[in-house]
Coordinates of C-alpha atoms in Angstrom, one line a residue:
Chain A
M1 CA 155.3 21.8 120.1
F2 CA 157.8 21.1 122.9
N3 CA 158.2 23.7 125.6
D4 CA 161.4 25.8 125.9
T5 CA 162.9 23.6 128.5
V6 CA 162.6 20.5 126.4
L7 CA 163.8 22.3 123.3
K8 CA 166.9 23.4 125.2
E9 CA 167.4 19.8 126.3
I10 CA 167.3 18.7 122.7
E11 CA 169.7 21.4 121.6
G12 CA 172.1 20.1 124.3
I13 CA 171.8 16.6 122.8
K14 CA 172.4 17.8 119.3
A15 CA 175.6 19.5 120.4
K16 CA 177.1 16.1 121.3
Y17 CA 177.0 14.9 117.7
P18 CA 178.4 16.1 114.4
D19 CA 175.0 16.0 112.7
R20 CA 171.5 16.6 114.0
R21 CA 169.9 13.3 112.9
S22 CA 172.1 11.5 115.5
A23 CA 169.9 13.2 118.1
L24 CA 166.9 11.3 116.8
L25 CA 166.9 8.3 119.2
P26 CA 167.5 10.4 122.3
S27 CA 164.8 12.9 121.2
L28 CA 162.3 10.1 120.7
Y29 CA 162.9 9.1 124.3
I30 CA 162.3 12.6 125.4
A31 CA 159.1 12.8 123.3
Q32 CA 158.0 9.5 124.9
R33 CA 158.7 10.9 128.4
E34 CA 156.7 14.1 127.6
F35 CA 153.7 12.5 125.9
G36 CA 153.7 9.1 127.5
W37 CA 153.9 7.5 124.1
L38 CA 154.9 8.3 120.5
S39 CA 151.7 9.9 119.3
Q40 CA 151.4 11.6 116.0
E41 CA 151.9 14.9 117.8
A42 CA 154.9 13.6 119.7
M43 CA 156.6 12.6 116.5
T44 CA 155.8 15.8 114.8
C45 CA 157.4 17.7 117.6
V46 CA 160.6 15.6 117.2
A47 CA 160.6 16.1 113.4
R48 CA 160.3 19.9 113.8
S49 CA 162.9 20.2 116.6
L50 CA 165.4 18.3 114.5
N51 CA 164.3 19.6 111.1
L52 CA 163.8 16.1 109.8
P53 CA 161.0 14.8 107.6
E54 CA 158.2 13.2 109.6
A55 CA 158.5 10.0 107.6
V56 CA 162.1 9.6 108.7
V57 CA 161.1 10.1 112.3
R58 CA 158.3 7.6 112.1
G59 CA 160.2 5.0 110.1
T60 CA 163.1 5.0 112.4
A61 CA 161.0 4.9 115.6
S62 CA 159.1 1.9 114.2
F63 CA 162.3 -0.2 114.1
Y64 CA 163.0 -0.1 117.8
S65 CA 161.0 -2.0 120.3
M66 CA 161.4 0.3 123.3
Y67 CA 159.4 3.1 121.7
K68 CA 155.7 2.9 122.5
H69 CA 153.4 3.3 119.5
R70 CA 150.2 3.3 121.5
P71 CA 149.3 4.6 124.9
A72 CA 150.5 2.3 127.7
G73 CA 149.2 1.6 131.2
R74 CA 150.4 3.6 134.2
H75 CA 153.2 1.2 134.8
V76 CA 155.0 -0.8 132.2
I77 CA 156.2 -4.3 133.1
Q78 CA 159.0 -5.5 130.9
L79 CA 159.4 -9.2 131.5
C80 CA 162.1 -11.3 129.9
T81 CA 161.1 -14.8 128.6
N82 CA 164.3 -15.6 126.7
I83 CA 166.1 -18.9 127.3
S84 CA 167.7 -18.4 130.7
C85 CA 164.5 -16.9 132.1
M86 CA 162.3 -19.3 130.2
I87 CA 163.9 -22.5 131.6
L88 CA 163.5 -21.0 135.1
G89 CA 159.8 -20.4 134.7
A90 CA 159.2 -17.0 133.0
E91 CA 156.4 -18.3 130.8
R92 CA 154.5 -19.3 133.9
L93 CA 154.9 -15.8 135.2
V94 CA 153.4 -14.4 131.9
D95 CA 150.3 -16.6 132.6
F96 CA 150.2 -15.4 136.2
L97 CA 150.3 -11.7 135.2
E98 CA 147.3 -12.3 132.9
T99 CA 145.2 -14.2 135.4
R100 CA 146.1 -12.2 138.5
Y101 CA 146.2 -8.7 136.9
G102 CA 144.3 -9.1 133.6
V103 CA 147.3 -7.9 131.7
P104 CA 147.9 -9.9 128.5
A105 CA 151.3 -10.3 126.9
N106 CA 152.1 -7.2 124.9
G107 CA 148.8 -5.6 126.0
T108 CA 147.3 -3.4 128.7
S109 CA 145.1 -4.4 131.6
G110 CA 141.5 -3.2 131.5
D111 CA 141.9 -0.8 134.4
G112 CA 144.9 0.8 132.7
R113 CA 147.2 0.0 135.6
F114 CA 149.7 -2.2 133.8
S115 CA 151.1 -2.9 130.4
L116 CA 153.1 -6.0 129.8
V117 CA 156.0 -6.1 127.3
I118 CA 157.7 -9.4 126.6
M119 CA 161.4 -8.7 126.4
E120 CA 164.3 -10.3 124.7
C121 CA 166.9 -10.7 127.4
I122 CA 167.5 -7.9 129.9
G123 CA 170.9 -9.1 130.9
A124 CA 169.9 -10.6 134.2
C125 CA 170.3 -14.3 133.3
G126 CA 172.2 -15.1 136.5
T127 CA 169.3 -14.1 138.6
A128 CA 166.5 -15.2 136.3
P129 CA 163.6 -14.7 135.8
A130 CA 163.8 -10.9 135.7
M131 CA 161.8 -7.8 134.8
L132 CA 161.8 -4.1 134.7
V133 CA 158.8 -2.1 136.1
N134 CA 159.1 1.3 134.5
T135 CA 162.9 1.7 135.0
D136 CA 163.1 -0.3 138.2
F137 CA 164.8 -3.6 138.0
Y138 CA 163.7 -6.8 139.8
D139 CA 165.1 -10.4 139.6
N140 CA 164.7 -13.9 141.1
L141 CA 161.0 -13.6 140.4
S142 CA 158.3 -15.9 141.6
E143 CA 154.5 -15.4 141.6
K144 CA 154.7 -14.4 145.3
R145 CA 157.5 -11.9 144.7
I146 CA 155.7 -10.3 141.8
E147 CA 152.6 -9.8 143.9
E148 CA 154.8 -8.1 146.6
I149 CA 156.6 -5.9 144.1
L150 CA 153.5 -4.8 142.2
E151 CA 151.9 -3.7 145.5
N152 CA 154.1 -0.6 145.1
Y153 CA 152.8 0.3 141.7
K154 CA 149.2 1.4 142.0
Chain B
M1 CA 194.2 -14.8 139.7
E2 CA 194.1 -11.2 140.7
K3 CA 190.8 -9.6 139.6
V4 CA 191.2 -7.0 136.9
L5 CA 187.8 -6.3 135.5
L6 CA 185.8 -7.0 138.6
K7 CA 188.4 -5.4 140.9
N8 CA 186.9 -3.7 143.9
T9 CA 183.3 -4.5 142.8
D10 CA 182.6 -5.9 146.3
N11 CA 182.8 -2.3 147.5
P12 CA 179.3 -0.9 147.5
D13 CA 180.7 2.5 146.4
S14 CA 183.0 1.1 143.7
A15 CA 181.3 3.3 141.0
D16 CA 182.5 6.5 142.8
I17 CA 185.6 8.1 141.4
S18 CA 187.3 8.6 144.8
E19 CA 186.9 4.9 145.6
Y20 CA 188.2 4.0 142.2
R21 CA 191.3 6.2 142.6
K22 CA 191.9 4.8 146.1
A23 CA 192.2 1.4 144.5
G24 CA 194.8 2.7 142.0
G25 CA 192.4 3.9 139.4
Y26 CA 193.5 6.4 136.7
R27 CA 197.1 5.6 137.4
S28 CA 197.3 3.8 134.0
L29 CA 196.0 7.0 132.3
A30 CA 198.7 9.0 134.1
K31 CA 201.3 6.6 132.8
A32 CA 199.8 6.5 129.3
V33 CA 199.9 10.2 128.8
Q34 CA 203.7 10.1 129.3
M35 CA 203.9 7.6 126.5
E36 CA 203.8 8.1 122.8
P37 CA 200.5 6.9 121.3
R38 CA 202.2 4.4 119.0
D39 CA 204.0 2.9 122.0
I40 CA 200.6 2.3 123.7
V41 CA 199.4 0.5 120.6
E42 CA 202.6 -1.5 120.5
E43 CA 201.8 -2.7 124.1
V44 CA 198.3 -3.6 123.1
K45 CA 199.7 -5.6 120.2
K46 CA 202.2 -7.4 122.4
S47 CA 199.4 -8.2 124.9
G48 CA 197.7 -10.3 122.1
I49 CA 194.3 -9.3 123.3
R50 CA 191.3 -10.2 121.1
G51 CA 188.0 -8.3 121.1
R52 CA 185.7 -9.6 123.7
G53 CA 182.4 -8.9 121.9
G54 CA 182.2 -12.3 120.3
A55 CA 184.2 -12.3 117.1
G56 CA 187.6 -12.4 118.8
F57 CA 189.3 -10.1 116.3
P58 CA 192.8 -8.9 117.4
T59 CA 192.3 -5.5 119.0
A60 CA 195.6 -4.0 117.9
M61 CA 195.0 -5.0 114.3
K62 CA 191.7 -3.2 114.3
W63 CA 193.4 -0.2 115.9
N64 CA 196.2 -0.2 113.3
F65 CA 193.7 -0.2 110.4
A66 CA 192.0 2.9 111.8
M67 CA 195.3 4.6 112.6
A68 CA 196.6 4.0 109.0
D69 CA 193.7 6.0 107.7
P70 CA 194.6 9.7 107.5
K71 CA 191.0 11.0 107.7
F72 CA 190.2 13.0 110.8
P73 CA 188.3 13.2 113.2
K74 CA 188.3 9.6 114.3
Y75 CA 185.7 8.2 116.6
L76 CA 185.9 5.6 119.4
I77 CA 182.7 3.8 120.2
C78 CA 182.2 1.5 123.1
N79 CA 179.8 -1.3 122.2
A80 CA 177.7 -1.6 125.4
D81 CA 174.7 -3.1 123.5
E82 CA 175.0 -6.3 125.5
G83 CA 172.1 -8.1 123.9
E84 CA 173.2 -11.7 123.2
P85 CA 170.7 -13.7 125.3
G86 CA 172.5 -15.3 128.2
T87 CA 175.0 -12.5 128.4
F88 CA 175.4 -10.3 131.5
K89 CA 179.1 -9.8 131.7
D90 CA 179.4 -6.2 130.7
R91 CA 176.8 -5.1 133.1
P92 CA 179.0 -5.4 136.3
I93 CA 181.6 -3.2 134.6
L94 CA 179.1 -0.6 133.5
E95 CA 177.3 -0.5 136.9
K96 CA 180.1 -1.2 139.4
N97 CA 183.3 -0.2 137.6
P98 CA 182.3 2.6 135.2
H99 CA 185.6 4.4 135.7
L100 CA 187.6 1.4 134.6
L101 CA 185.7 1.6 131.2
I102 CA 186.2 5.4 131.1
E103 CA 189.9 5.1 131.8
G104 CA 190.2 2.5 129.1
M105 CA 188.4 4.7 126.6
V106 CA 190.5 7.8 127.4
I107 CA 193.7 5.8 127.0
S108 CA 192.5 4.2 123.8
G109 CA 191.3 7.5 122.4
Y110 CA 194.7 9.1 123.1
A111 CA 196.5 6.1 121.5
L112 CA 194.2 6.2 118.4
G113 CA 194.1 9.9 118.0
A114 CA 190.3 9.9 118.6
E115 CA 189.0 12.9 120.4
Y116 CA 185.3 11.9 120.6
G117 CA 184.0 8.8 122.3
Y118 CA 180.5 7.4 122.6
I119 CA 179.2 4.6 124.8
Y120 CA 176.4 2.9 122.9
L121 CA 174.4 1.5 125.8
R122 CA 171.4 -0.8 125.4
G123 CA 168.1 0.7 126.3
E124 CA 167.4 -2.2 128.6
Y125 CA 170.0 -0.9 131.1
P126 CA 168.5 2.3 132.5
A127 CA 170.4 2.0 135.8
A128 CA 173.7 1.7 134.0
K129 CA 172.9 4.9 132.1
D130 CA 172.5 7.0 135.3
I131 CA 175.7 5.4 136.8
L132 CA 177.7 6.0 133.6
E133 CA 176.6 9.6 133.2
A134 CA 177.4 10.4 136.9
A135 CA 180.8 8.8 136.4
I136 CA 181.5 10.7 133.2
E137 CA 180.6 14.0 135.0
Q138 CA 183.1 13.1 137.8
A139 CA 185.8 12.3 135.3
Y140 CA 185.3 15.7 133.5
R141 CA 185.5 17.4 136.9
E142 CA 188.8 15.8 137.7
K143 CA 190.2 16.4 134.3
F144 CA 190.3 12.8 133.1
L145 CA 188.0 13.9 130.4
G146 CA 187.7 17.1 128.5
D147 CA 189.9 19.3 126.4
D148 CA 193.0 19.4 128.6
I149 CA 193.3 15.9 130.1
L150 CA 195.8 15.9 133.1
G151 CA 197.1 19.3 131.9
K152 CA 198.6 17.6 128.8
G153 CA 196.5 19.3 126.2
I154 CA 194.9 16.0 125.3
R155 CA 191.2 16.1 124.3
F156 CA 188.7 13.3 124.8
R157 CA 185.0 14.0 125.1
L158 CA 182.7 11.2 126.0
S159 CA 179.0 10.7 126.1
V160 CA 176.4 7.9 126.4
H161 CA 174.1 7.1 123.5
Q162 CA 171.1 5.0 124.6
G163 CA 169.9 2.3 122.2
A164 CA 166.2 1.5 122.0
G165 CA 165.8 -2.2 122.1
A166 CA 167.3 -3.8 118.9
Y167 CA 169.6 -6.8 119.2
I168 CA 171.0 -6.2 115.8
C169 CA 172.6 -2.9 117.0
G170 CA 175.3 -5.0 118.7
E171 CA 176.6 -5.6 115.2
E172 CA 179.1 -2.8 114.7
T173 CA 177.8 -1.4 111.4
A174 CA 174.2 -1.5 112.6
L175 CA 175.3 0.2 115.8
I176 CA 176.8 3.0 113.7
E177 CA 173.6 3.3 111.7
S178 CA 171.7 3.6 114.9
I179 CA 174.0 6.2 116.5
E180 CA 173.5 8.2 113.3
G181 CA 169.8 8.1 114.0
R182 CA 168.8 5.4 111.5
K183 CA 167.2 2.0 111.6
G184 CA 169.9 -0.5 112.8
Q185 CA 170.5 -2.3 109.6
P186 CA 174.0 -3.6 109.0
R187 CA 176.1 -2.1 106.2
T188 CA 177.8 -3.8 103.3
K189 CA 181.5 -4.4 104.1
P190 CA 184.0 -3.3 102.9
P191 CA 184.4 -0.4 103.5
F192 CA 185.0 -1.4 107.2
P193 CA 184.1 1.0 110.0
V194 CA 187.9 1.6 110.7
N195 CA 187.9 3.5 107.3
V196 CA 184.3 4.6 106.8
G197 CA 182.4 4.4 110.1
A198 CA 180.3 6.9 112.0
W199 CA 179.6 10.0 110.0
S200 CA 181.8 8.5 107.3
M201 CA 184.9 8.8 109.4
P202 CA 187.3 6.2 110.7
T203 CA 185.6 4.6 113.7
I204 CA 186.8 2.0 116.1
V205 CA 184.1 0.0 117.8
N206 CA 185.3 -2.0 120.8
N207 CA 183.4 -4.0 123.4
V208 CA 183.1 -2.9 127.0
E209 CA 185.2 -5.8 128.3
T210 CA 187.9 -5.1 125.7
L211 CA 188.3 -1.5 126.6
A212 CA 188.2 -2.3 130.3
N213 CA 191.3 -4.4 129.8
I214 CA 193.3 -1.5 128.4
P215 CA 194.3 0.1 131.7
Y216 CA 195.7 -3.2 132.9
I217 CA 197.7 -3.7 129.7
V218 CA 199.2 -0.3 130.2
E219 CA 199.9 -1.0 133.9
I220 CA 201.7 -4.3 133.6
G221 CA 202.8 -4.1 130.0
G222 CA 201.8 -6.2 127.0
E223 CA 204.3 -9.0 127.5
A224 CA 203.2 -9.7 131.1
Y225 CA 199.6 -9.6 130.1
S226 CA 200.1 -12.1 127.3
A227 CA 201.2 -14.7 129.9
I228 CA 197.7 -14.8 131.4
G229 CA 195.4 -17.5 130.2
S230 CA 195.6 -19.2 126.7
S231 CA 198.7 -18.4 124.8
D232 CA 196.9 -17.7 121.5
C233 CA 194.2 -15.4 123.1
P234 CA 195.4 -14.3 126.4
G235 CA 194.0 -12.2 129.3
P236 CA 191.4 -12.3 132.0
K237 CA 187.9 -13.2 130.7
L238 CA 184.4 -12.7 132.1
Y239 CA 182.3 -15.8 131.9
C240 CA 178.6 -15.5 132.8
V241 CA 176.8 -18.6 133.9
S242 CA 173.1 -19.0 134.0
G243 CA 170.4 -21.7 134.1
F244 CA 170.5 -24.8 136.2
V245 CA 173.7 -24.3 138.3
E246 CA 174.0 -23.8 142.0
K247 CA 175.8 -20.5 141.8
P248 CA 174.9 -18.6 138.6
G249 CA 176.8 -15.3 138.1
V250 CA 179.8 -13.6 136.4
Y251 CA 183.2 -15.2 137.0
E252 CA 186.5 -13.5 136.1
L253 CA 188.9 -16.3 135.1
P254 CA 191.9 -16.7 132.9
M255 CA 190.9 -17.0 129.2
G256 CA 190.8 -20.7 128.3
T257 CA 189.4 -22.1 131.6
S258 CA 187.7 -25.3 130.7
L259 CA 183.9 -25.3 130.3
R260 CA 183.7 -28.2 132.8
D261 CA 185.6 -26.2 135.4
I262 CA 183.5 -23.1 134.9
I263 CA 180.3 -25.1 135.5
Y264 CA 181.4 -27.5 138.2
K265 CA 184.2 -25.7 140.0
H266 CA 183.2 -22.1 139.9
A267 CA 179.4 -22.2 139.4
G268 CA 178.9 -25.0 141.9
G269 CA 177.7 -27.7 139.6
I270 CA 174.2 -28.6 138.5
K271 CA 171.4 -27.3 140.6
N272 CA 169.7 -29.7 143.1
N273 CA 172.1 -32.4 142.1
G274 CA 170.4 -32.6 138.7
K275 CA 171.9 -34.3 135.6
L276 CA 173.5 -32.1 133.0
K277 CA 171.9 -32.3 129.6
A278 CA 173.2 -29.6 127.4
V279 CA 175.2 -26.3 127.5
I280 CA 175.0 -23.3 125.2
P281 CA 178.5 -22.0 125.8
G282 CA 178.6 -18.5 124.3
G283 CA 175.2 -17.0 124.1
I284 CA 172.3 -18.4 122.2
S285 CA 173.8 -17.7 118.8
T286 CA 176.5 -20.4 119.5
P287 CA 175.8 -24.0 118.8
V288 CA 174.8 -26.2 121.7
L289 CA 177.1 -28.8 123.3
P290 CA 175.9 -32.1 124.8
A291 CA 176.8 -33.1 128.4
D292 CA 179.8 -35.0 127.2
G293 CA 181.1 -32.2 125.1
I294 CA 182.2 -29.8 127.9
D295 CA 185.9 -30.7 128.2
C296 CA 187.1 -27.8 126.1
A297 CA 189.0 -24.6 126.8
M298 CA 186.7 -21.6 126.6
D299 CA 188.6 -19.4 124.2
F300 CA 188.3 -18.2 120.7
V301 CA 190.7 -20.8 119.2
A302 CA 189.7 -24.0 121.1
M303 CA 185.9 -23.6 121.0
P304 CA 185.4 -23.8 117.2
K305 CA 187.4 -27.1 117.4
A306 CA 185.0 -28.4 120.0
G307 CA 182.1 -27.6 117.7
S308 CA 180.9 -24.3 119.0
M309 CA 182.2 -20.8 119.7
L310 CA 183.3 -18.7 122.6
G311 CA 180.9 -15.9 121.6
S312 CA 180.3 -13.7 124.6
G313 CA 181.2 -16.3 127.1
A314 CA 177.6 -16.7 128.1
V315 CA 177.2 -20.2 129.5
I316 CA 173.6 -21.4 129.6
V317 CA 173.3 -24.7 131.5
M318 CA 170.4 -27.0 131.0
D319 CA 169.5 -30.1 133.0
E320 CA 167.3 -33.1 132.0
S321 CA 164.1 -31.2 132.7
V322 CA 164.6 -28.9 129.7
C323 CA 163.0 -29.6 126.3
M324 CA 165.5 -28.9 123.6
V325 CA 162.8 -28.4 121.0
R326 CA 161.3 -25.7 123.1
V327 CA 164.6 -24.0 123.6
T328 CA 165.3 -24.0 119.9
Y329 CA 161.8 -22.7 119.2
R330 CA 162.2 -19.9 121.8
A331 CA 165.6 -19.0 120.3
M332 CA 164.1 -18.8 116.9
K333 CA 161.3 -16.6 118.0
F334 CA 164.0 -14.3 119.2
F335 CA 165.9 -14.4 115.9
E336 CA 162.7 -13.8 113.9
H337 CA 161.9 -10.8 116.1
E338 CA 165.4 -9.4 115.9
S339 CA 166.1 -10.0 112.2
C340 CA 166.4 -6.5 110.8
G341 CA 164.7 -7.5 107.5
K342 CA 167.5 -6.4 105.2
C343 CA 168.6 -9.8 103.8
T344 CA 165.9 -12.1 102.5
P345 CA 167.5 -15.4 103.6
C346 CA 167.5 -14.2 107.3
R347 CA 164.2 -12.4 107.2
E348 CA 162.3 -15.3 105.6
G349 CA 164.4 -18.1 107.0
T350 CA 164.0 -17.2 110.6
D351 CA 160.2 -16.9 110.1
W352 CA 160.0 -20.3 108.5
L353 CA 162.3 -22.0 111.0
R354 CA 160.1 -20.5 113.8
K355 CA 156.9 -21.8 112.2
I356 CA 158.3 -25.3 111.7
L357 CA 159.7 -25.4 115.2
E358 CA 156.4 -24.1 116.7
R359 CA 154.4 -26.9 115.1
I360 CA 156.9 -29.6 116.2
E361 CA 156.8 -28.3 119.8
H362 CA 153.0 -28.2 119.7
G363 CA 152.6 -31.8 118.6
K364 CA 151.8 -30.9 115.0
G365 CA 155.1 -31.7 113.4
R366 CA 155.2 -33.5 110.1
E367 CA 157.3 -36.3 108.7
G368 CA 160.3 -34.7 107.0
D369 CA 160.2 -31.5 109.2
I370 CA 163.7 -32.2 110.5
E371 CA 165.1 -32.3 107.0
L372 CA 163.1 -29.2 106.1
L373 CA 164.7 -27.4 109.1
S374 CA 168.2 -28.4 108.0
D375 CA 167.4 -27.3 104.4
V376 CA 166.2 -23.9 105.4
A377 CA 169.2 -23.5 107.8
G378 CA 171.5 -24.5 105.0
V379 CA 170.1 -21.9 102.6
M380 CA 170.5 -19.1 105.2
S381 CA 174.1 -19.9 106.1
G382 CA 176.7 -17.6 104.5
R383 CA 174.1 -15.7 102.6
T384 CA 173.6 -12.7 104.8
F385 CA 175.4 -9.4 105.4
C386 CA 175.8 -9.9 109.1
P387 CA 176.2 -13.0 111.3
L388 CA 172.6 -13.0 112.7
G389 CA 171.3 -15.3 110.0
D390 CA 174.3 -17.6 110.4
G391 CA 173.8 -17.7 114.1
A392 CA 170.1 -18.6 113.8
A393 CA 170.9 -21.3 111.3
G394 CA 173.7 -22.7 113.4
V395 CA 171.4 -23.0 116.5
V396 CA 169.1 -25.3 114.5
T397 CA 171.9 -27.3 113.0
G398 CA 173.6 -27.8 116.3
M399 CA 170.4 -28.8 118.1
I400 CA 169.5 -31.4 115.4
R401 CA 173.1 -32.7 115.4
H402 CA 173.0 -33.5 119.2
F403 CA 169.3 -33.9 120.0
R404 CA 167.8 -35.2 116.8
N405 CA 166.0 -38.0 118.8
E406 CA 164.1 -35.3 120.8
F407 CA 162.8 -33.7 117.6
E408 CA 161.8 -37.2 116.2
E409 CA 160.0 -38.0 119.5
H410 CA 158.0 -34.8 119.3
I411 CA 156.9 -35.6 115.7
R412 CA 156.2 -39.3 116.3
D413 CA 154.3 -38.9 119.6
K414 CA 152.6 -35.7 118.5
Q415 CA 153.3 -34.0 121.8
C416 CA 156.0 -32.5 124.0
K417 CA 156.6 -34.9 126.9
F418 CA 158.3 -32.2 128.9
R419 CA 155.0 -30.3 129.3
N420 CA 152.8 -31.2 132.2

């Protein structure tokens, strides 16, 4: 089960809404932060802290693409390949990440360093191509720039 | 034109409340709390503002529907789930001018009789979440939020609700489902959210840009506001330009600026002196326009006449190097991924369209595939609860209308000539 600090945090979130189920999405983010991904145990914790059936928790979580349903690498790269990024070379960058770092699209590198998630538009179309590494934002990407950026994520 | 929405955003500290106040911020709220709520709504009505999320519904009309409903409490939700590919116009407001949005929400909440507000922020904007939450805290501290706003006994409580990566949650009933902790699947309408919305109560869902216009409407009055831009849908408008232009970015211009001017005058023209091939004018759900179709006013009334839609004002510019089949295929992969699965024509249709487009792009297209695409798109149109299916179908229809020869070439030559 979550520790007391986390439970208190979830209580604070519940207080912002007229019903407890509304705290589900934020609580799933908290579980993901605590466990690294939404394991069975993580989702059980969420279900208990909100007094919701586990099936409801799992079903809802499965709908949203930013919840991780398997363990991820130490750093998660979220690269956009939608139209504005695509026409400016994002697909080439997907290939580059695989050859240079061994991280396949929507998979994790063998050394566990990176996971790569293909994103649907991260709202950086004016400075495309763009990505998030964990929660840090980078744009105007090229192969060279990606190499420089990822140096900081060991 | 004086900047309203992007005012002061050159200032690196523009998100801070003291900088915002130095530039005149929260004065509209001070003025609004001296007014009767119905007088504020009257000014918004006179302004003629239409919702900036994409549909262009008159804001005051939406407000009046909610106000006519006696149920209480009412909720005000800001739709900050900016997910339409090509769109990045709300982001500068959220990240650089958060207090403008907060001020707009407090005024709107007071006018509507809503005491609770939520900003539904897309999960892909983690920086905006921190900035908004810091700004909300500052606003509470200075009594622009809370239970006794400006000592007038007005209550408005505001918090950020973070989405988790689902395009469909930009649709207002799906957004409401999501804020209630459910899968983001659109609801049947009616009842509309203004009557039965979040937690079954009257709920007003307005886009970030719409709410950010409210302080200015209160400041200069509805009539003066209505003189800006197009007469039938006035006001300043954020256009975001991406793709093959010299100066991509967000431009605040009078509503109704011509698409040609946006591309050539403001965004610096086609990159590297390239030749314009096509423009998606309002985010990828809006039909494509060919190079000779850009002499149109970018507003909610003129764009449908020009064969497309204003949508979110997200202009994606493509030069001669871009393969239109590939663009259509990529767009359909997006729609297939984002279809919520509730309506069969959308769930199955996007899947089939993607499969057919994929084989055409990869040189495996068959005779009759173009007709098949049109058929499937035709079956989807108008047969879904929300506009996602219509948007997906419209993309295919628009592309075939203007670039049929490129689809035919792919099928005939069994390859994509744009790939090297």
